[in-house]
GROMACS .gro file of C-alpha atoms in nm:
model
  276
    1UNK     CA    1   1.778   1.823  -0.509
    2UNK     CA    2   1.430   1.970  -0.539
    3UNK     CA    3   1.511   2.303  -0.373
    4UNK     CA    4   1.338   2.621  -0.481
    5UNK     CA    5   1.535   2.917  -0.611
    6UNK     CA    6   1.496   3.284  -0.696
    7UNK     CA    7   1.378   3.220  -1.051
    8UNK     CA    8   1.177   2.899  -1.011
    9UNK     CA    9   0.946   2.761  -0.745
   10UNK     CA   10   0.759   2.443  -0.669
   11UNK     CA   11   0.391   2.480  -0.753
   12UNK     CA   12   0.078   2.267  -0.767
   13UNK     CA   13  -0.261   2.337  -0.918
   14UNK     CA   14  -0.441   2.157  -0.635
   15UNK     CA   15  -0.360   1.935  -0.337
   16UNK     CA   16  -0.417   1.609  -0.525
   17UNK     CA   17  -0.191   1.688  -0.821
   18UNK     CA   18   0.186   1.627  -0.802
   19UNK     CA   19   0.396   1.944  -0.766
   20UNK     CA   20   0.610   2.081  -1.048
   21UNK     CA   21   0.879   2.346  -1.090
   22UNK     CA   22   0.804   2.656  -1.296
   23UNK     CA   23   0.973   2.988  -1.364
   24UNK     CA   24   0.883   3.294  -1.160
   25UNK     CA   25   0.923   3.627  -1.336
   26UNK     CA   26   1.078   3.706  -1.675
   27UNK     CA   27   1.416   3.845  -1.571
   28UNK     CA   28   1.612   3.541  -1.686
   29UNK     CA   29   1.769   3.533  -2.032
   30UNK     CA   30   1.557   3.349  -2.287
   31UNK     CA   31   1.839   3.118  -2.407
   32UNK     CA   32   1.928   3.031  -2.046
   33UNK     CA   33   1.562   2.981  -1.963
   34UNK     CA   34   1.528   2.738  -2.253
   35UNK     CA   35   1.824   2.538  -2.125
   36UNK     CA   36   1.704   2.536  -1.765
   37UNK     CA   37   1.354   2.432  -1.872
   38UNK     CA   38   1.507   2.106  -1.999
   39UNK     CA   39   1.657   2.044  -1.655
   40UNK     CA   40   1.356   2.135  -1.441
   41UNK     CA   41   1.169   1.806  -1.517
   42UNK     CA   42   1.455   1.631  -1.339
   43UNK     CA   43   1.390   1.840  -1.026
   44UNK     CA   44   1.015   1.788  -1.049
   45UNK     CA   45   1.048   1.411  -1.086
   46UNK     CA   46   1.297   1.394  -0.798
   47UNK     CA   47   1.053   1.569  -0.562
   48UNK     CA   48   0.768   1.344  -0.678
   49UNK     CA   49   0.965   1.022  -0.634
   50UNK     CA   50   1.124   1.128  -0.304
   51UNK     CA   51   0.785   1.220  -0.153
   52UNK     CA   52   0.645   0.879  -0.243
   53UNK     CA   53   0.944   0.703  -0.087
   54UNK     CA   54   0.923   0.903   0.235
   55UNK     CA   55   0.546   0.867   0.270
   56UNK     CA   56   0.540   0.494   0.198
   57UNK     CA   57   0.820   0.402   0.436
   58UNK     CA   58   0.622   0.561   0.721
   59UNK     CA   59   0.325   0.323   0.691
   60UNK     CA   60   0.340  -0.043   0.787
   61UNK     CA   61   0.013  -0.107   0.602
   62UNK     CA   62   0.185  -0.049   0.268
   63UNK     CA   63   0.338  -0.395   0.296
   64UNK     CA   64   0.684  -0.543   0.271
   65UNK     CA   65   0.704  -0.534  -0.109
   66UNK     CA   66   0.621  -0.163  -0.132
   67UNK     CA   67   0.875  -0.081   0.139
   68UNK     CA   68   1.147  -0.279  -0.038
   69UNK     CA   69   1.061  -0.093  -0.358
   70UNK     CA   70   1.102   0.237  -0.176
   71UNK     CA   71   1.431   0.127  -0.022
   72UNK     CA   72   1.562   0.025  -0.364
   73UNK     CA   73   1.452   0.356  -0.516
   74UNK     CA   74   1.609   0.532  -0.216
   75UNK     CA   75   1.949   0.388  -0.305
   76UNK     CA   76   1.916   0.527  -0.657
   77UNK     CA   77   1.820   0.867  -0.516
   78UNK     CA   78   2.126   0.860  -0.289
   79UNK     CA   79   2.350   0.794  -0.588
   80UNK     CA   80   2.185   1.085  -0.767
   81UNK     CA   81   2.242   1.319  -0.470
   82UNK     CA   82   2.607   1.212  -0.457
   83UNK     CA   83   2.634   1.300  -0.827
   84UNK     CA   84   2.475   1.641  -0.762
   85UNK     CA   85   2.721   1.706  -0.479
   86UNK     CA   86   3.016   1.629  -0.707
   87UNK     CA   87   2.866   1.850  -0.974
   88UNK     CA   88   2.825   2.133  -0.725
   89UNK     CA   89   3.187   2.091  -0.617
   90UNK     CA   90   3.307   2.115  -0.978
   91UNK     CA   91   3.110   2.439  -1.020
   92UNK     CA   92   3.304   2.605  -0.738
   93UNK     CA   93   3.639   2.445  -0.811
   94UNK     CA   94   3.910   2.659  -0.971
   95UNK     CA   95   4.023   2.488  -1.289
   96UNK     CA   96   4.387   2.523  -1.386
   97UNK     CA   97   4.298   2.544  -1.754
   98UNK     CA   98   4.066   2.838  -1.691
   99UNK     CA   99   3.758   2.661  -1.827
  100UNK     CA  100   3.448   2.703  -1.610
  101UNK     CA  101   3.152   2.470  -1.602
  102UNK     CA  102   2.863   2.617  -1.801
  103UNK     CA  103   2.492   2.534  -1.798
  104UNK     CA  104   2.524   2.357  -2.133
  105UNK     CA  105   2.797   2.136  -1.987
  106UNK     CA  106   2.579   2.063  -1.685
  107UNK     CA  107   2.289   1.969  -1.912
  108UNK     CA  108   2.507   1.722  -2.100
  109UNK     CA  109   2.631   1.562  -1.779
  110UNK     CA  110   2.287   1.520  -1.623
  111UNK     CA  111   2.113   1.374  -1.930
  112UNK     CA  112   2.142   1.017  -1.795
  113UNK     CA  113   1.998   1.136  -1.462
  114UNK     CA  114   1.707   1.303  -1.642
  115UNK     CA  115   1.626   0.974  -1.812
  116UNK     CA  116   1.660   0.767  -1.494
  117UNK     CA  117   1.444   1.002  -1.287
  118UNK     CA  118   1.181   1.005  -1.562
  119UNK     CA  119   1.158   0.625  -1.544
  120UNK     CA  120   1.136   0.634  -1.163
  121UNK     CA  121   0.856   0.891  -1.178
  122UNK     CA  122   0.667   0.669  -1.423
  123UNK     CA  123   0.715   0.374  -1.188
  124UNK     CA  124   0.590   0.569  -0.886
  125UNK     CA  125   0.287   0.691  -1.079
  126UNK     CA  126   0.209   0.330  -1.176
  127UNK     CA  127   0.246   0.170  -0.832
  128UNK     CA  128   0.079   0.452  -0.639
  129UNK     CA  129  -0.168   0.302  -0.391
  130UNK     CA  130  -0.074  -0.058  -0.473
  131UNK     CA  131   0.095  -0.325  -0.264
  132UNK     CA  132   0.201  -0.687  -0.278
  133UNK     CA  133   0.136  -0.890  -0.589
  134UNK     CA  134  -0.068  -0.609  -0.744
  135UNK     CA  135   0.240  -0.386  -0.726
  136UNK     CA  136   0.456  -0.651  -0.894
  137UNK     CA  137   0.197  -0.702  -1.167
  138UNK     CA  138   0.181  -0.328  -1.235
  139UNK     CA  139   0.560  -0.318  -1.274
  140UNK     CA  140   0.551  -0.614  -1.511
  141UNK     CA  141   0.279  -0.451  -1.722
  142UNK     CA  142   0.464  -0.118  -1.725
  143UNK     CA  143   0.781  -0.281  -1.855
  144UNK     CA  144   0.595  -0.482  -2.120
  145UNK     CA  145   0.379  -0.197  -2.250
  146UNK     CA  146   0.601   0.111  -2.228
  147UNK     CA  147   0.964  -0.004  -2.204
  148UNK     CA  148   0.977  -0.292  -2.448
  149UNK     CA  149   1.307  -0.240  -2.630
  150UNK     CA  150   1.412   0.041  -2.396
  151UNK     CA  151   1.739  -0.087  -2.253
  152UNK     CA  152   1.769   0.171  -1.975
  153UNK     CA  153   1.406   0.151  -1.869
  154UNK     CA  154   1.413  -0.230  -1.867
  155UNK     CA  155   1.732  -0.230  -1.663
  156UNK     CA  156   1.582  -0.007  -1.392
  157UNK     CA  157   1.250  -0.191  -1.370
  158UNK     CA  158   1.416  -0.535  -1.370
  159UNK     CA  159   1.650  -0.424  -1.094
  160UNK     CA  160   1.354  -0.313  -0.882
  161UNK     CA  161   1.147  -0.620  -0.969
  162UNK     CA  162   1.424  -0.860  -0.866
  163UNK     CA  163   1.443  -0.702  -0.522
  164UNK     CA  164   1.068  -0.656  -0.471
  165UNK     CA  165   0.984  -1.011  -0.576
  166UNK     CA  166   1.200  -1.167  -0.302
  167UNK     CA  167   0.934  -1.145  -0.022
  168UNK     CA  168   0.667  -1.277  -0.261
  169UNK     CA  169   0.894  -1.568  -0.355
  170UNK     CA  170   0.952  -1.650   0.013
  171UNK     CA  171   0.579  -1.656   0.077
  172UNK     CA  172   0.527  -1.876  -0.229
  173UNK     CA  173   0.795  -2.121  -0.113
  174UNK     CA  174   0.653  -2.136   0.239
  175UNK     CA  175   0.302  -2.197   0.105
  176UNK     CA  176   0.400  -2.458  -0.153
  177UNK     CA  177   0.638  -2.648   0.075
  178UNK     CA  178   0.434  -2.658   0.392
  179UNK     CA  179   0.102  -2.476   0.369
  180UNK     CA  180   0.228  -2.198   0.592
  181UNK     CA  181   0.178  -1.830   0.516
  182UNK     CA  182   0.287  -1.521   0.705
  183UNK     CA  183   0.121  -1.234   0.519
  184UNK     CA  184  -0.011  -0.971   0.763
  185UNK     CA  185  -0.068  -0.712   0.487
  186UNK     CA  186  -0.246  -0.940   0.235
  187UNK     CA  187   0.024  -0.917  -0.032
  188UNK     CA  188   0.026  -1.279  -0.149
  189UNK     CA  189  -0.208  -1.438  -0.404
  190UNK     CA  190  -0.362  -1.654  -0.128
  191UNK     CA  191  -0.568  -1.497   0.149
  192UNK     CA  192  -0.623  -1.689   0.471
  193UNK     CA  193  -0.994  -1.658   0.553
  194UNK     CA  194  -0.988  -1.881   0.862
  195UNK     CA  195  -0.831  -1.752   1.181
  196UNK     CA  196  -0.758  -2.106   1.299
  197UNK     CA  197  -0.583  -2.178   0.969
  198UNK     CA  198  -0.382  -1.857   0.993
  199UNK     CA  199  -0.274  -1.937   1.349
  200UNK     CA  200  -0.176  -2.293   1.252
  201UNK     CA  201  -0.444  -2.445   1.477
  202UNK     CA  202  -0.644  -2.630   1.213
  203UNK     CA  203  -0.728  -2.986   1.323
  204UNK     CA  204  -0.949  -3.263   1.203
  205UNK     CA  205  -1.168  -3.226   1.512
  206UNK     CA  206  -1.276  -2.880   1.402
  207UNK     CA  207  -1.448  -3.025   1.096
  208UNK     CA  208  -1.382  -2.717   0.885
  209UNK     CA  209  -1.503  -2.701   0.527
  210UNK     CA  210  -1.223  -2.722   0.272
  211UNK     CA  211  -1.331  -2.410   0.085
  212UNK     CA  212  -1.345  -2.203   0.406
  213UNK     CA  213  -0.973  -2.215   0.477
  214UNK     CA  214  -0.838  -1.975   0.216
  215UNK     CA  215  -0.914  -1.815  -0.118
  216UNK     CA  216  -0.732  -1.668  -0.419
  217UNK     CA  217  -0.678  -1.292  -0.440
  218UNK     CA  218  -0.694  -1.234  -0.815
  219UNK     CA  219  -0.537  -0.888  -0.797
  220UNK     CA  220  -0.222  -1.035  -0.639
  221UNK     CA  221  -0.174  -1.318  -0.890
  222UNK     CA  222   0.148  -1.262  -1.085
  223UNK     CA  223   0.131  -1.227  -1.460
  224UNK     CA  224   0.345  -1.537  -1.518
  225UNK     CA  225   0.097  -1.743  -1.315
  226UNK     CA  226  -0.224  -1.590  -1.448
  227UNK     CA  227  -0.127  -1.639  -1.815
  228UNK     CA  228  -0.145  -2.016  -1.776
  229UNK     CA  229  -0.478  -1.981  -1.593
  230UNK     CA  230  -0.675  -1.781  -1.851
  231UNK     CA  231  -0.865  -2.085  -1.976
  232UNK     CA  232  -0.933  -2.223  -1.627
  233UNK     CA  233  -1.297  -2.337  -1.588
  234UNK     CA  234  -1.527  -2.147  -1.361
  235UNK     CA  235  -1.701  -2.449  -1.209
  236UNK     CA  236  -1.504  -2.615  -0.931
  237UNK     CA  237  -1.558  -2.884  -0.674
  238UNK     CA  238  -1.506  -2.846  -0.299
  239UNK     CA  239  -1.137  -2.921  -0.357
  240UNK     CA  240  -1.098  -2.615  -0.579
  241UNK     CA  241  -1.098  -2.798  -0.916
  242UNK     CA  242  -1.345  -2.996  -1.126
  243UNK     CA  243  -1.364  -3.362  -1.034
  244UNK     CA  244  -1.298  -3.494  -1.385
  245UNK     CA  245  -0.982  -3.289  -1.435
  246UNK     CA  246  -0.641  -3.444  -1.372
  247UNK     CA  247  -0.369  -3.263  -1.179
  248UNK     CA  248  -0.161  -3.218  -1.494
  249UNK     CA  249  -0.439  -3.017  -1.658
  250UNK     CA  250  -0.498  -2.787  -1.361
  251UNK     CA  251  -0.424  -2.419  -1.400
  252UNK     CA  252  -0.122  -2.272  -1.225
  253UNK     CA  253  -0.347  -2.076  -0.988
  254UNK     CA  254  -0.537  -2.393  -0.892
  255UNK     CA  255  -0.212  -2.579  -0.831
  256UNK     CA  256  -0.079  -2.309  -0.600
  257UNK     CA  257  -0.413  -2.275  -0.423
  258UNK     CA  258  -0.468  -2.645  -0.355
  259UNK     CA  259  -0.108  -2.748  -0.285
  260UNK     CA  260  -0.087  -2.536   0.029
  261UNK     CA  261  -0.423  -2.667   0.149
  262UNK     CA  262  -0.311  -3.026   0.089
  263UNK     CA  263  -0.007  -2.967   0.304
  264UNK     CA  264  -0.222  -2.820   0.580
  265UNK     CA  265  -0.458  -3.119   0.561
  266UNK     CA  266  -0.171  -3.366   0.587
  267UNK     CA  267  -0.042  -3.179   0.890
  268UNK     CA  268  -0.387  -3.179   1.049
  269UNK     CA  269  -0.416  -3.556   1.004
  270UNK     CA  270  -0.118  -3.614   1.228
  271UNK     CA  271  -0.084  -3.328   1.475
  272UNK     CA  272   0.205  -3.491   1.658
  273UNK     CA  273   0.424  -3.515   1.348
  274UNK     CA  274   0.688  -3.246   1.291
  275UNK     CA  275   0.583  -2.989   1.034
  276UNK     CA  276   0.837  -2.913   0.759
   0.00000   0.00000   0.00000
């Protein structure tokens, strides 16, 4: 649970470094100290992960995706605390067979929790300071580079990715189906650069330049979209693509970028028509 005790305390070398648990004094038995030292990383990682969750949920600027990530991690932490409570109850329970729970037995029981908390700490360290599409990309890269073939690690990251990607998918659907985008924290791959466009007040009478409406935020482009856009040409026309290129040969990023703008243009051509 991340609570300090008589023999170990939470320490930190400086304010910017994450805290960690360490032994205080040398009164503890060496064999017991060796066993406890294998458990302390679990406590350290719990404190690190829990602090990130609590601090992120307090700030609206972190974005919807980061808050959903924290909520999903929070559920895992609640399950862990419930497990610790049951473990604490078994320590104080009188067994009819006379067998008491030892530290070695505790270590065996919490091994899965040690692994899970280690993965969560790695996730938090990776997504620290990120939001929106950049956060999703960092999770995708973490799973591909460090947990390829790791069944447990992949399971945890995929579970979090599936929940975090839902707001991004809603924004993508809204943009692709109607040119609308509600993204107050700039989490989507498209950034609205025109206030009139953002407030849905774009009309033909305003005579706005096509390229002034919105732009692509490269850091928020998902890996699955950017892979198909690696060979995209740098030179583009005012419509966002080269004139001689057909739609079928456009990159995925160009397709997403221009489709929403096309929908907005169609809507602007007939302001009295219902927008869907």
